Structure formats: C-alpha cells, structure tokens
GROMACS .gro file of C-alpha atoms in nm:
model
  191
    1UNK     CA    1   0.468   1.989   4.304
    2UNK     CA    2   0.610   2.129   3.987
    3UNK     CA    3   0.818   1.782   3.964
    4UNK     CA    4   0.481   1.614   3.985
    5UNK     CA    5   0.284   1.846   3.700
    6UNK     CA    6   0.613   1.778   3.465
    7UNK     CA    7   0.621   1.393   3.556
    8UNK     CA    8   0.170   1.443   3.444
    9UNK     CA    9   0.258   1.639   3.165
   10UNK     CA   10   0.528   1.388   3.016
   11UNK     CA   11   0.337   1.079   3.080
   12UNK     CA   12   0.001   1.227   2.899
   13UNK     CA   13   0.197   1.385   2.631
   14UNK     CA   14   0.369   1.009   2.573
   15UNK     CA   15   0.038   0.833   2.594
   16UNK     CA   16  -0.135   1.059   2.363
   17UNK     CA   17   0.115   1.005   2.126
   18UNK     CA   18   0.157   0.619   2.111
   19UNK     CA   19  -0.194   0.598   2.111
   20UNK     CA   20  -0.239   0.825   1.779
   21UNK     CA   21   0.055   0.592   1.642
   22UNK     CA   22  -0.111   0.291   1.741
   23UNK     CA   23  -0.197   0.063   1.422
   24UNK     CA   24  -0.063   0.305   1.169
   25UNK     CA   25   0.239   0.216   0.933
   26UNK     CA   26   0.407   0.442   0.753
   27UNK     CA   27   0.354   0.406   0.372
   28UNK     CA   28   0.197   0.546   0.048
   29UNK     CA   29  -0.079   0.571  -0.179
   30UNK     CA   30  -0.069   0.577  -0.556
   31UNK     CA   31  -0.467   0.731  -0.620
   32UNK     CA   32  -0.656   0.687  -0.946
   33UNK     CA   33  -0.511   1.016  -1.053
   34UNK     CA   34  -0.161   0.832  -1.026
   35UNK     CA   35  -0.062   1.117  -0.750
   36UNK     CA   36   0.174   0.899  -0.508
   37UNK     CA   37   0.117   0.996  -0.150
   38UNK     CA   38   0.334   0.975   0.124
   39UNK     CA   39   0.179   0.907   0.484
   40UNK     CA   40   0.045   0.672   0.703
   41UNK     CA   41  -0.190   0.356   0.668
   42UNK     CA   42  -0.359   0.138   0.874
   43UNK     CA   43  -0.607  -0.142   0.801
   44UNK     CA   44  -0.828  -0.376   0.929
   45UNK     CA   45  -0.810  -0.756   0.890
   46UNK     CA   46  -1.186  -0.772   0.841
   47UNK     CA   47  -1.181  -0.455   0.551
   48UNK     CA   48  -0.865  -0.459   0.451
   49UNK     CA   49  -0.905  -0.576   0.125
   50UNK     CA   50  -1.167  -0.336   0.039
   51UNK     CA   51  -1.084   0.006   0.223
   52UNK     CA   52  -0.779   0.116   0.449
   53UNK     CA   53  -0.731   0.466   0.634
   54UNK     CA   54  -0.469   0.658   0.560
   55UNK     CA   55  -0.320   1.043   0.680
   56UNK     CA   56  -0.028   1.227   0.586
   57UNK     CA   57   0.085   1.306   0.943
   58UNK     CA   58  -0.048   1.092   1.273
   59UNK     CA   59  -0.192   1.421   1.419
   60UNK     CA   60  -0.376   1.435   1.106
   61UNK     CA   61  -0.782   1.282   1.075
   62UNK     CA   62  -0.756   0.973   0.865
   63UNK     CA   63  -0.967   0.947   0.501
   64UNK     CA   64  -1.086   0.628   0.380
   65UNK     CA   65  -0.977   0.468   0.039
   66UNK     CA   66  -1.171   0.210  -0.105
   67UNK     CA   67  -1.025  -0.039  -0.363
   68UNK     CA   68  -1.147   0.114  -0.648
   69UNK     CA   69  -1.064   0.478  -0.565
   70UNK     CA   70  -0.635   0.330  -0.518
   71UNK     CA   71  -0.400   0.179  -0.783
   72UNK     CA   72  -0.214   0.069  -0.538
   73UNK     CA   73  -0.069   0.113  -0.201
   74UNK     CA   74   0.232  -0.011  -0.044
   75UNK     CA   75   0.340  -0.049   0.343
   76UNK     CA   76   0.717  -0.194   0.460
   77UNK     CA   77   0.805  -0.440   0.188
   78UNK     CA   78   0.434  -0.511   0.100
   79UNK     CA   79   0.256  -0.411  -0.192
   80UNK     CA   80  -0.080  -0.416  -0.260
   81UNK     CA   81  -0.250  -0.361  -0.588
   82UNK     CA   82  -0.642  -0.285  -0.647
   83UNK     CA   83  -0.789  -0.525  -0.903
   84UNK     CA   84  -1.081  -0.543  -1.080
   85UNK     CA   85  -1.243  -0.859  -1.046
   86UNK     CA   86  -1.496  -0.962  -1.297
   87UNK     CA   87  -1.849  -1.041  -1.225
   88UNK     CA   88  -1.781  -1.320  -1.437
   89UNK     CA   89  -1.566  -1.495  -1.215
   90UNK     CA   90  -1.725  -1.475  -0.872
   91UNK     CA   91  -2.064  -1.363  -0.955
   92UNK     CA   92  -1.992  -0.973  -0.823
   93UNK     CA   93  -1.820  -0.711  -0.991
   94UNK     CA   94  -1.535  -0.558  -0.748
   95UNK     CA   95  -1.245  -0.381  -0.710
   96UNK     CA   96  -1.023  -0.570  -0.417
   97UNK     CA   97  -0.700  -0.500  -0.251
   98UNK     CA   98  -0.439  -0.777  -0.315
   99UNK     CA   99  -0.119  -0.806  -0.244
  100UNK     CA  100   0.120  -0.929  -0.439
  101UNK     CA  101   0.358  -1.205  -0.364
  102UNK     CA  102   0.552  -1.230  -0.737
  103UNK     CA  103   0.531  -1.075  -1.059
  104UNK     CA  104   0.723  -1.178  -1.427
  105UNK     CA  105   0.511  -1.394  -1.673
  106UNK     CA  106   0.267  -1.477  -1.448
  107UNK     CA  107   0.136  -1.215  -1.150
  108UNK     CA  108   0.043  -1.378  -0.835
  109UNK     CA  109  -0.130  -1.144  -0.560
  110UNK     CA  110  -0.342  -1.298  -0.246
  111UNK     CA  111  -0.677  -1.146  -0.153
  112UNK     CA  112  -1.008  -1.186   0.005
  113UNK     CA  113  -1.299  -1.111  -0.235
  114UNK     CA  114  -1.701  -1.135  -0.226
  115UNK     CA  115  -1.816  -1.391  -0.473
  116UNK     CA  116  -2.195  -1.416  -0.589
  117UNK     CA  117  -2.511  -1.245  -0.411
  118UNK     CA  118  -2.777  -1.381  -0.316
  119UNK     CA  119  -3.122  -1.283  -0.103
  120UNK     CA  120  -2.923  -1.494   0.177
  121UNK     CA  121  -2.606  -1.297   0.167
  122UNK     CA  122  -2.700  -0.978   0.022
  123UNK     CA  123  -2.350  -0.817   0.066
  124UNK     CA  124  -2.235  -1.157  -0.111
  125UNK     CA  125  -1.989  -1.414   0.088
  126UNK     CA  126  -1.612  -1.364   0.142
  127UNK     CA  127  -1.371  -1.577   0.012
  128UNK     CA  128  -0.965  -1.582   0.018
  129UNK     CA  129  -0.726  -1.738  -0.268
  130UNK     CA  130  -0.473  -1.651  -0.461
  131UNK     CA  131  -0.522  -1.465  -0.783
  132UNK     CA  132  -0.325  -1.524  -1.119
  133UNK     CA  133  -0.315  -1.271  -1.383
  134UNK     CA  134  -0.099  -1.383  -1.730
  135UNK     CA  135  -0.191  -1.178  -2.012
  136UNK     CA  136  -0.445  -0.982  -1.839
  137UNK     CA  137  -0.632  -1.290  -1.823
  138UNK     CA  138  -0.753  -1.361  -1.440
  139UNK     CA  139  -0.771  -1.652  -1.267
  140UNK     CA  140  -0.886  -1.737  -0.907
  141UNK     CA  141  -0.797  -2.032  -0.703
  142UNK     CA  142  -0.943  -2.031  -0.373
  143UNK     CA  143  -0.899  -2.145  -0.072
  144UNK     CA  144  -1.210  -2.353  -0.026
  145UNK     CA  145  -1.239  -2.504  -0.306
  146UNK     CA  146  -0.880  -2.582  -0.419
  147UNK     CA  147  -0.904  -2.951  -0.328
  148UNK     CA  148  -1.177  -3.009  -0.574
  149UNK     CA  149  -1.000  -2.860  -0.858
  150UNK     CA  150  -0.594  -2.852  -0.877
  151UNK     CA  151  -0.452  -3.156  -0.738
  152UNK     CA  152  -0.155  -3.247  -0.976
  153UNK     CA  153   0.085  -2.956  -1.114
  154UNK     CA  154   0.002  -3.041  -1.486
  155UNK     CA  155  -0.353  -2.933  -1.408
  156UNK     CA  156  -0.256  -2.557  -1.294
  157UNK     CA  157  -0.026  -2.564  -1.619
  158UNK     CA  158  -0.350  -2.652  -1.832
  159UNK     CA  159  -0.551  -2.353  -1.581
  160UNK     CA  160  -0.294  -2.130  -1.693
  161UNK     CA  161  -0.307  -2.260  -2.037
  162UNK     CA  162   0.052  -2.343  -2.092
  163UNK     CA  163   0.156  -2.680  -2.229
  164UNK     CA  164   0.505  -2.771  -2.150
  165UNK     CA  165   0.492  -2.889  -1.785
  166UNK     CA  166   0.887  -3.040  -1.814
  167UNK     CA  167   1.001  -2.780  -1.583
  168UNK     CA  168   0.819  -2.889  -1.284
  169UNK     CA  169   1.013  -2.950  -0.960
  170UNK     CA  170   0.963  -3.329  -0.912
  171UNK     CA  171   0.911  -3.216  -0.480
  172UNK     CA  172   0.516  -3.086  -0.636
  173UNK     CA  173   0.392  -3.449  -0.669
  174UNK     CA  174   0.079  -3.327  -0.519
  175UNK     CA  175  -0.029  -2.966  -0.477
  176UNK     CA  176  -0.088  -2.782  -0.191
  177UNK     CA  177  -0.256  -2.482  -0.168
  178UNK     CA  178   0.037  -2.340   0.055
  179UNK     CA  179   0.281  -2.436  -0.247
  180UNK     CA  180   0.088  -2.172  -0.535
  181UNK     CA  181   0.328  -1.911  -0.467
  182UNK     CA  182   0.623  -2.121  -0.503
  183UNK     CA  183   0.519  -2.296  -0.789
  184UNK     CA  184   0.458  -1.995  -0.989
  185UNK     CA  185   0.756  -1.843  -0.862
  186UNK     CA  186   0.949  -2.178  -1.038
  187UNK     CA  187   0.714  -2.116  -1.339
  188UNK     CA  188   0.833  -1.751  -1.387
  189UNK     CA  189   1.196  -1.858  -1.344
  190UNK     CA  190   1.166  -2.171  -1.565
  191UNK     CA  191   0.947  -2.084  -1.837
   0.00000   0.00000   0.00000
C-alpha cells in the first residue's frame, strides 16, 4: 500500500509539474524602466504581438506585458522588440511586438499589427508584414497587399529611398514576399 501512495504521489507531483511548465520558455524582459528580467514567457499566437505572460519562477502567477509597457523581450535565439507604429501608417497608433530577423543599415523585424478602425471593426483589422526601419524612418510591407506594390527589386530600393540598385543578386528577378528578409540581408552586406 505504501508502494502504491509513493507510485500516487510521484505521478501527481510529475504531472503537476509538466503541466505548470507547459507553454512557458525560459527568457527575459527588458521593461520600460530598462530593468532586464530573467524568467519565463509564454505567448499566444493570436496576442502575441501585443501582450505575453511572463513569471520569474513556473510556481510563480504569471503578469501580463503589453507592447508598450516592454522594450523588448527575448526567448531562445529570438528577439522581439516593441515598436511604435504610427497612426500614420496603418490608420491606428500602436505599440506591437516584432521580432526581428536582421539588423545593420536597414532593421527588418516581422509582426502582426491592427491597421485603421472603423464602426465595422472597432478593434481595427489585423494584418502581418514585415517592417523596415532605416533611419528611424518606418516602413511596412504587408502581406496582403505586397503583390500590388513591390514586384521588381529596384522598386523596394526606391521604398527605401536608396538609389544605387547595382548590388542586387541577379536570382531577385521578381520579388517574393518570402525573399524580404534575404534581400535586405544582401542590402546590409552590400551597401
């Protein structure tokens, strides 16, 4: 019987604990105050570029950080920077989460954001794309409507406002969207 009680007592112990562990990452937090935080994070694919959880220890409760209340935070390899994006450029003024896939000349980070608000979509829609910053000057291309806009390299040179294009790989006849982080990774190398 005792064998049995142990054998309980192990299990439940071991199932409490993956299950606090469950979704959390070990990372930190750099706050507004610039205080960097060790812990744990965990987000959510539908929120997670606008708030994530995080705790110091798992058997800790979690506290919510909202873009604009984080510089940054980072998990594994990743890290993800909060950004202010104008209301000039999508029509609402908001602090996202974005991570960031290259930085030199030109920082590239990839987010989802709300853009514009309307009586129909009070909360605004969501969009994803990729977000250039080069001189503190921001640009977004997104995802939906990419094809209408950038096509041929030259034209994200002009969008970026640079005017030698001689250092483009001659493989970027015709840009995809799936090719903006390797193009400006050439462009920061090259330039």
């Amino acid at each position: 019987m005792k064998k049995l009680i142990l054998l309980l007592f192990t299990l439940s112990f071991a199932l409490c604990t993956f299950s606090q562990e469950k979704g959390w990452q070990k990372g930190y937090i750099v706050n507004n105050g610039i205080d960097t935080i060790e812990g744990f994070i965990r987000t959510n694919n539908l929120t997670g570029f606008y708030k994530i959880q995080f705790k110091k220890q798992l058997i800790d409760r979690y506290t919510v950080y909202e873009s604009k209340d984080l510089k940054s935070y980072t998990v594994g390899e990743n890290c993800y920077k909060s950004i202010l994006i104008p209301e000039e450029i999508t029509g609402v003024k908001n602090y996202v989460l974005t991570k960031q896939l290259s930085g030199d000349d030109i920082r590239l980070y990839f987010s989802k954001y709300k853009y514009f608000s309307c009586p129909c979509e009070p909360e605004g829609a969501v969009n994803e794309g990729y977000i250039v910053i080069k001189n503190d000057s921001i640009t977004i291309i997104n995802k939906k409507s990419f094809s209408e806009k950038i096509r041929n390299p030259l034209d994200l040179i002009d969008l970026l406002k640079d005017k030698d294009g001689s250092w483009i790989n001659t493989s970027f006849n015709e840009l995809k969207f799936a090719d903006i982080p390797l193009f400006i990774k050439e462009y920061n190398v090259k330039k």
